[in-house]
């Protein structure tokens, strides 16, 4: 029994450590006040590697109360999937929204559904949305941390991008 409790404590510890770069939004509080100028450093054409392939994100500068982005994952010379979305300024705070598309541009989410991540907090070099974190390393490097759930398992995935 003692070994089981020790193993359970270790699993809980490692799970919390593994997801140390992202924060889950607390629904009992509101998002803090924020505007797009605080996250404008995300803009740019970013490239990296993840999921065994090449990743690319292109972020527009703030315009019209939003910053839009496109993402694609390419593996073995073929697009695996795309994402389209952005960060919108709504009610004096920010929300990160996206939609997934297969390599044939058929949507994964229903027509009127998006993946929405409310703003948790902003620090000097980090922006925390619900289970998504943007981290500025330098003017030419960022990390994006995402909690991914698959088959009942959750994992924090790090995307390292360079301009």
mmCIF file with all atom_site columns, N, CA and C in Angstrom, residues 5 9 13 36 47 59-61 64-65 73 79 85 94 103-104 118 122 133 135 138-139 153 156:
data_model
loop_
_atom_site.group_PDB
_atom_site.id
_atom_site.type_symbol
_atom_site.label_atom_id
_atom_site.label_alt_id
_atom_site.label_comp_id
_atom_site.label_asym_id
_atom_site.label_entity_id
_atom_site.label_seq_id
_atom_site.pdbx_PDB_ins_code
_atom_site.Cartn_x
_atom_site.Cartn_y
_atom_site.Cartn_z
_atom_site.occupancy
_atom_site.B_iso_or_equiv
_atom_site.pdbx_formal_charge
_atom_site.auth_seq_id
_atom_site.auth_comp_id
_atom_site.auth_asym_id
_atom_site.auth_atom_id
_atom_site.pdbx_PDB_model_num
ATOM 1  N N  . UNK A 1 5   ? 0.893  4.395  -2.748  1.00 0.00 ? 5   UNK A N  1
ATOM 2  C CA . UNK A 1 5   ? 0.751  5.811  -2.411  1.00 0.00 ? 5   UNK A CA 1
ATOM 3  C C  . UNK A 1 5   ? 1.957  6.616  -2.878  1.00 0.00 ? 5   UNK A C  1
ATOM 4  N N  . UNK A 1 9   ? 1.768  9.601  -5.617  1.00 0.00 ? 9   UNK A N  1
ATOM 5  C CA . UNK A 1 9   ? 2.322  10.928 -5.324  1.00 0.00 ? 9   UNK A CA 1
ATOM 6  C C  . UNK A 1 9   ? 3.330  11.330 -6.391  1.00 0.00 ? 9   UNK A C  1
ATOM 7  N N  . UNK A 1 13  ? 3.034  14.517 -8.880  1.00 0.00 ? 13  UNK A N  1
ATOM 8  C CA . UNK A 1 13  ? 4.123  15.489 -8.915  1.00 0.00 ? 13  UNK A CA 1
ATOM 9  C C  . UNK A 1 13  ? 4.632  15.675 -10.340 1.00 0.00 ? 13  UNK A C  1
ATOM 10 N N  . UNK A 1 36  ? -4.137 44.475 -27.062 1.00 0.00 ? 36  UNK A N  1
ATOM 11 C CA . UNK A 1 36  ? -3.254 43.822 -28.020 1.00 0.00 ? 36  UNK A CA 1
ATOM 12 C C  . UNK A 1 36  ? -1.836 44.383 -28.027 1.00 0.00 ? 36  UNK A C  1
ATOM 13 N N  . UNK A 1 47  ? 9.110  29.678 -37.487 1.00 0.00 ? 47  UNK A N  1
ATOM 14 C CA . UNK A 1 47  ? 9.286  28.292 -37.934 1.00 0.00 ? 47  UNK A CA 1
ATOM 15 C C  . UNK A 1 47  ? 9.935  27.469 -36.834 1.00 0.00 ? 47  UNK A C  1
ATOM 16 N N  . UNK A 1 59  ? 1.884  35.267 -37.723 1.00 0.00 ? 59  UNK A N  1
ATOM 17 C CA . UNK A 1 59  ? 1.031  36.143 -36.917 1.00 0.00 ? 59  UNK A CA 1
ATOM 18 C C  . UNK A 1 59  ? 1.049  37.551 -37.486 1.00 0.00 ? 59  UNK A C  1
ATOM 19 N N  . UNK A 1 60  ? -0.125 38.121 -37.695 1.00 0.00 ? 60  UNK A N  1
ATOM 20 C CA . UNK A 1 60  ? -0.226 39.500 -38.182 1.00 0.00 ? 60  UNK A CA 1
ATOM 21 C C  . UNK A 1 60  ? -0.053 40.474 -37.024 1.00 0.00 ? 60  UNK A C  1
ATOM 22 N N  . UNK A 1 61  ? 0.313  41.721 -37.334 1.00 0.00 ? 61  UNK A N  1
ATOM 23 C CA . UNK A 1 61  ? 0.322  42.741 -36.277 1.00 0.00 ? 61  UNK A CA 1
ATOM 24 C C  . UNK A 1 61  ? -1.116 43.075 -35.879 1.00 0.00 ? 61  UNK A C  1
ATOM 25 N N  . UNK A 1 64  ? -7.658 46.159 -36.169 1.00 0.00 ? 64  UNK A N  1
ATOM 26 C CA . UNK A 1 64  ? -9.086 45.878 -36.037 1.00 0.00 ? 64  UNK A CA 1
ATOM 27 C C  . UNK A 1 64  ? -9.418 45.057 -34.808 1.00 0.00 ? 64  UNK A C  1
ATOM 28 N N  . UNK A 1 65  ? -8.787 45.348 -33.688 1.00 0.00 ? 65  UNK A N  1
ATOM 29 C CA . UNK A 1 65  ? -9.027 44.633 -32.423 1.00 0.00 ? 65  UNK A CA 1
ATOM 30 C C  . UNK A 1 65  ? -8.678 43.159 -32.481 1.00 0.00 ? 65  UNK A C  1
ATOM 31 N N  . UNK A 1 73  ? 1.447  22.089 -39.938 1.00 0.00 ? 73  UNK A N  1
ATOM 32 C CA . UNK A 1 73  ? 2.410  21.052 -39.612 1.00 0.00 ? 73  UNK A CA 1
ATOM 33 C C  . UNK A 1 73  ? 2.666  20.261 -40.883 1.00 0.00 ? 73  UNK A C  1
ATOM 34 N N  . UNK A 1 79  ? 1.414  18.264 -45.796 1.00 0.00 ? 79  UNK A N  1
ATOM 35 C CA . UNK A 1 79  ? 0.717  18.946 -44.710 1.00 0.00 ? 79  UNK A CA 1
ATOM 36 C C  . UNK A 1 79  ? -0.098 17.919 -43.925 1.00 0.00 ? 79  UNK A C  1
ATOM 37 N N  . UNK A 1 85  ? -6.746 31.213 -36.705 1.00 0.00 ? 85  UNK A N  1
ATOM 38 C CA . UNK A 1 85  ? -7.346 31.838 -35.533 1.00 0.00 ? 85  UNK A CA 1
ATOM 39 C C  . UNK A 1 85  ? -6.715 33.163 -35.216 1.00 0.00 ? 85  UNK A C  1
ATOM 40 N N  . UNK A 1 94  ? -8.419 39.948 -23.480 1.00 0.00 ? 94  UNK A N  1
ATOM 41 C CA . UNK A 1 94  ? -8.039 39.218 -24.684 1.00 0.00 ? 94  UNK A CA 1
ATOM 42 C C  . UNK A 1 94  ? -8.571 37.790 -24.626 1.00 0.00 ? 94  UNK A C  1
ATOM 43 N N  . UNK A 1 103 ? -5.585 18.362 -43.803 1.00 0.00 ? 103 UNK A N  1
ATOM 44 C CA . UNK A 1 103 ? -4.795 18.800 -44.957 1.00 0.00 ? 103 UNK A CA 1
ATOM 45 C C  . UNK A 1 103 ? -5.654 19.060 -46.193 1.00 0.00 ? 103 UNK A C  1
ATOM 46 N N  . UNK A 1 104 ? -6.927 18.679 -46.128 1.00 0.00 ? 104 UNK A N  1
ATOM 47 C CA . UNK A 1 104 ? -7.878 18.948 -47.206 1.00 0.00 ? 104 UNK A CA 1
ATOM 48 C C  . UNK A 1 104 ? -8.768 20.160 -46.886 1.00 0.00 ? 104 UNK A C  1
ATOM 49 N N  . UNK A 1 118 ? -9.413 31.639 -22.620 1.00 0.00 ? 118 UNK A N  1
ATOM 50 C CA . UNK A 1 118 ? -9.495 32.937 -21.947 1.00 0.00 ? 118 UNK A CA 1
ATOM 51 C C  . UNK A 1 118 ? -8.131 33.336 -21.397 1.00 0.00 ? 118 UNK A C  1
ATOM 52 N N  . UNK A 1 122 ? -0.822 38.198 -17.816 1.00 0.00 ? 122 UNK A N  1
ATOM 53 C CA . UNK A 1 122 ? 0.281  38.644 -18.662 1.00 0.00 ? 122 UNK A CA 1
ATOM 54 C C  . UNK A 1 122 ? 1.441  39.023 -17.751 1.00 0.00 ? 122 UNK A C  1
ATOM 55 N N  . UNK A 1 133 ? 0.387  29.028 -23.528 1.00 0.00 ? 133 UNK A N  1
ATOM 56 C CA . UNK A 1 133 ? 1.283  30.087 -23.060 1.00 0.00 ? 133 UNK A CA 1
ATOM 57 C C  . UNK A 1 133 ? 2.208  30.500 -24.195 1.00 0.00 ? 133 UNK A C  1
ATOM 58 N N  . UNK A 1 135 ? 5.639  32.630 -24.884 1.00 0.00 ? 135 UNK A N  1
ATOM 59 C CA . UNK A 1 135 ? 6.810  33.098 -24.153 1.00 0.00 ? 135 UNK A CA 1
ATOM 60 C C  . UNK A 1 135 ? 7.805  33.738 -25.123 1.00 0.00 ? 135 UNK A C  1
ATOM 61 N N  . UNK A 1 138 ? 13.409 36.114 -27.245 1.00 0.00 ? 138 UNK A N  1
ATOM 62 C CA . UNK A 1 138 ? 14.115 37.268 -27.821 1.00 0.00 ? 138 UNK A CA 1
ATOM 63 C C  . UNK A 1 138 ? 13.257 37.791 -28.963 1.00 0.00 ? 138 UNK A C  1
ATOM 64 N N  . UNK A 1 139 ? 13.732 38.818 -29.642 1.00 0.00 ? 139 UNK A N  1
ATOM 65 C CA . UNK A 1 139 ? 12.979 39.345 -30.787 1.00 0.00 ? 139 UNK A CA 1
ATOM 66 C C  . UNK A 1 139 ? 12.883 38.335 -31.927 1.00 0.00 ? 139 UNK A C  1
ATOM 67 N N  . UNK A 1 153 ? -5.341 11.162 -22.285 1.00 0.00 ? 153 UNK A N  1
ATOM 68 C CA . UNK A 1 153 ? -4.070 11.596 -21.700 1.00 0.00 ? 153 UNK A CA 1
ATOM 69 C C  . UNK A 1 153 ? -3.805 13.055 -22.065 1.00 0.00 ? 153 UNK A C  1
ATOM 70 N N  . UNK A 1 156 ? 1.746  18.539 -21.981 1.00 0.00 ? 156 UNK A N  1
ATOM 71 C CA . UNK A 1 156 ? 2.136  19.897 -22.358 1.00 0.00 ? 156 UNK A CA 1
ATOM 72 C C  . UNK A 1 156 ? 3.199  19.794 -23.453 1.00 0.00 ? 156 UNK A C  1
#
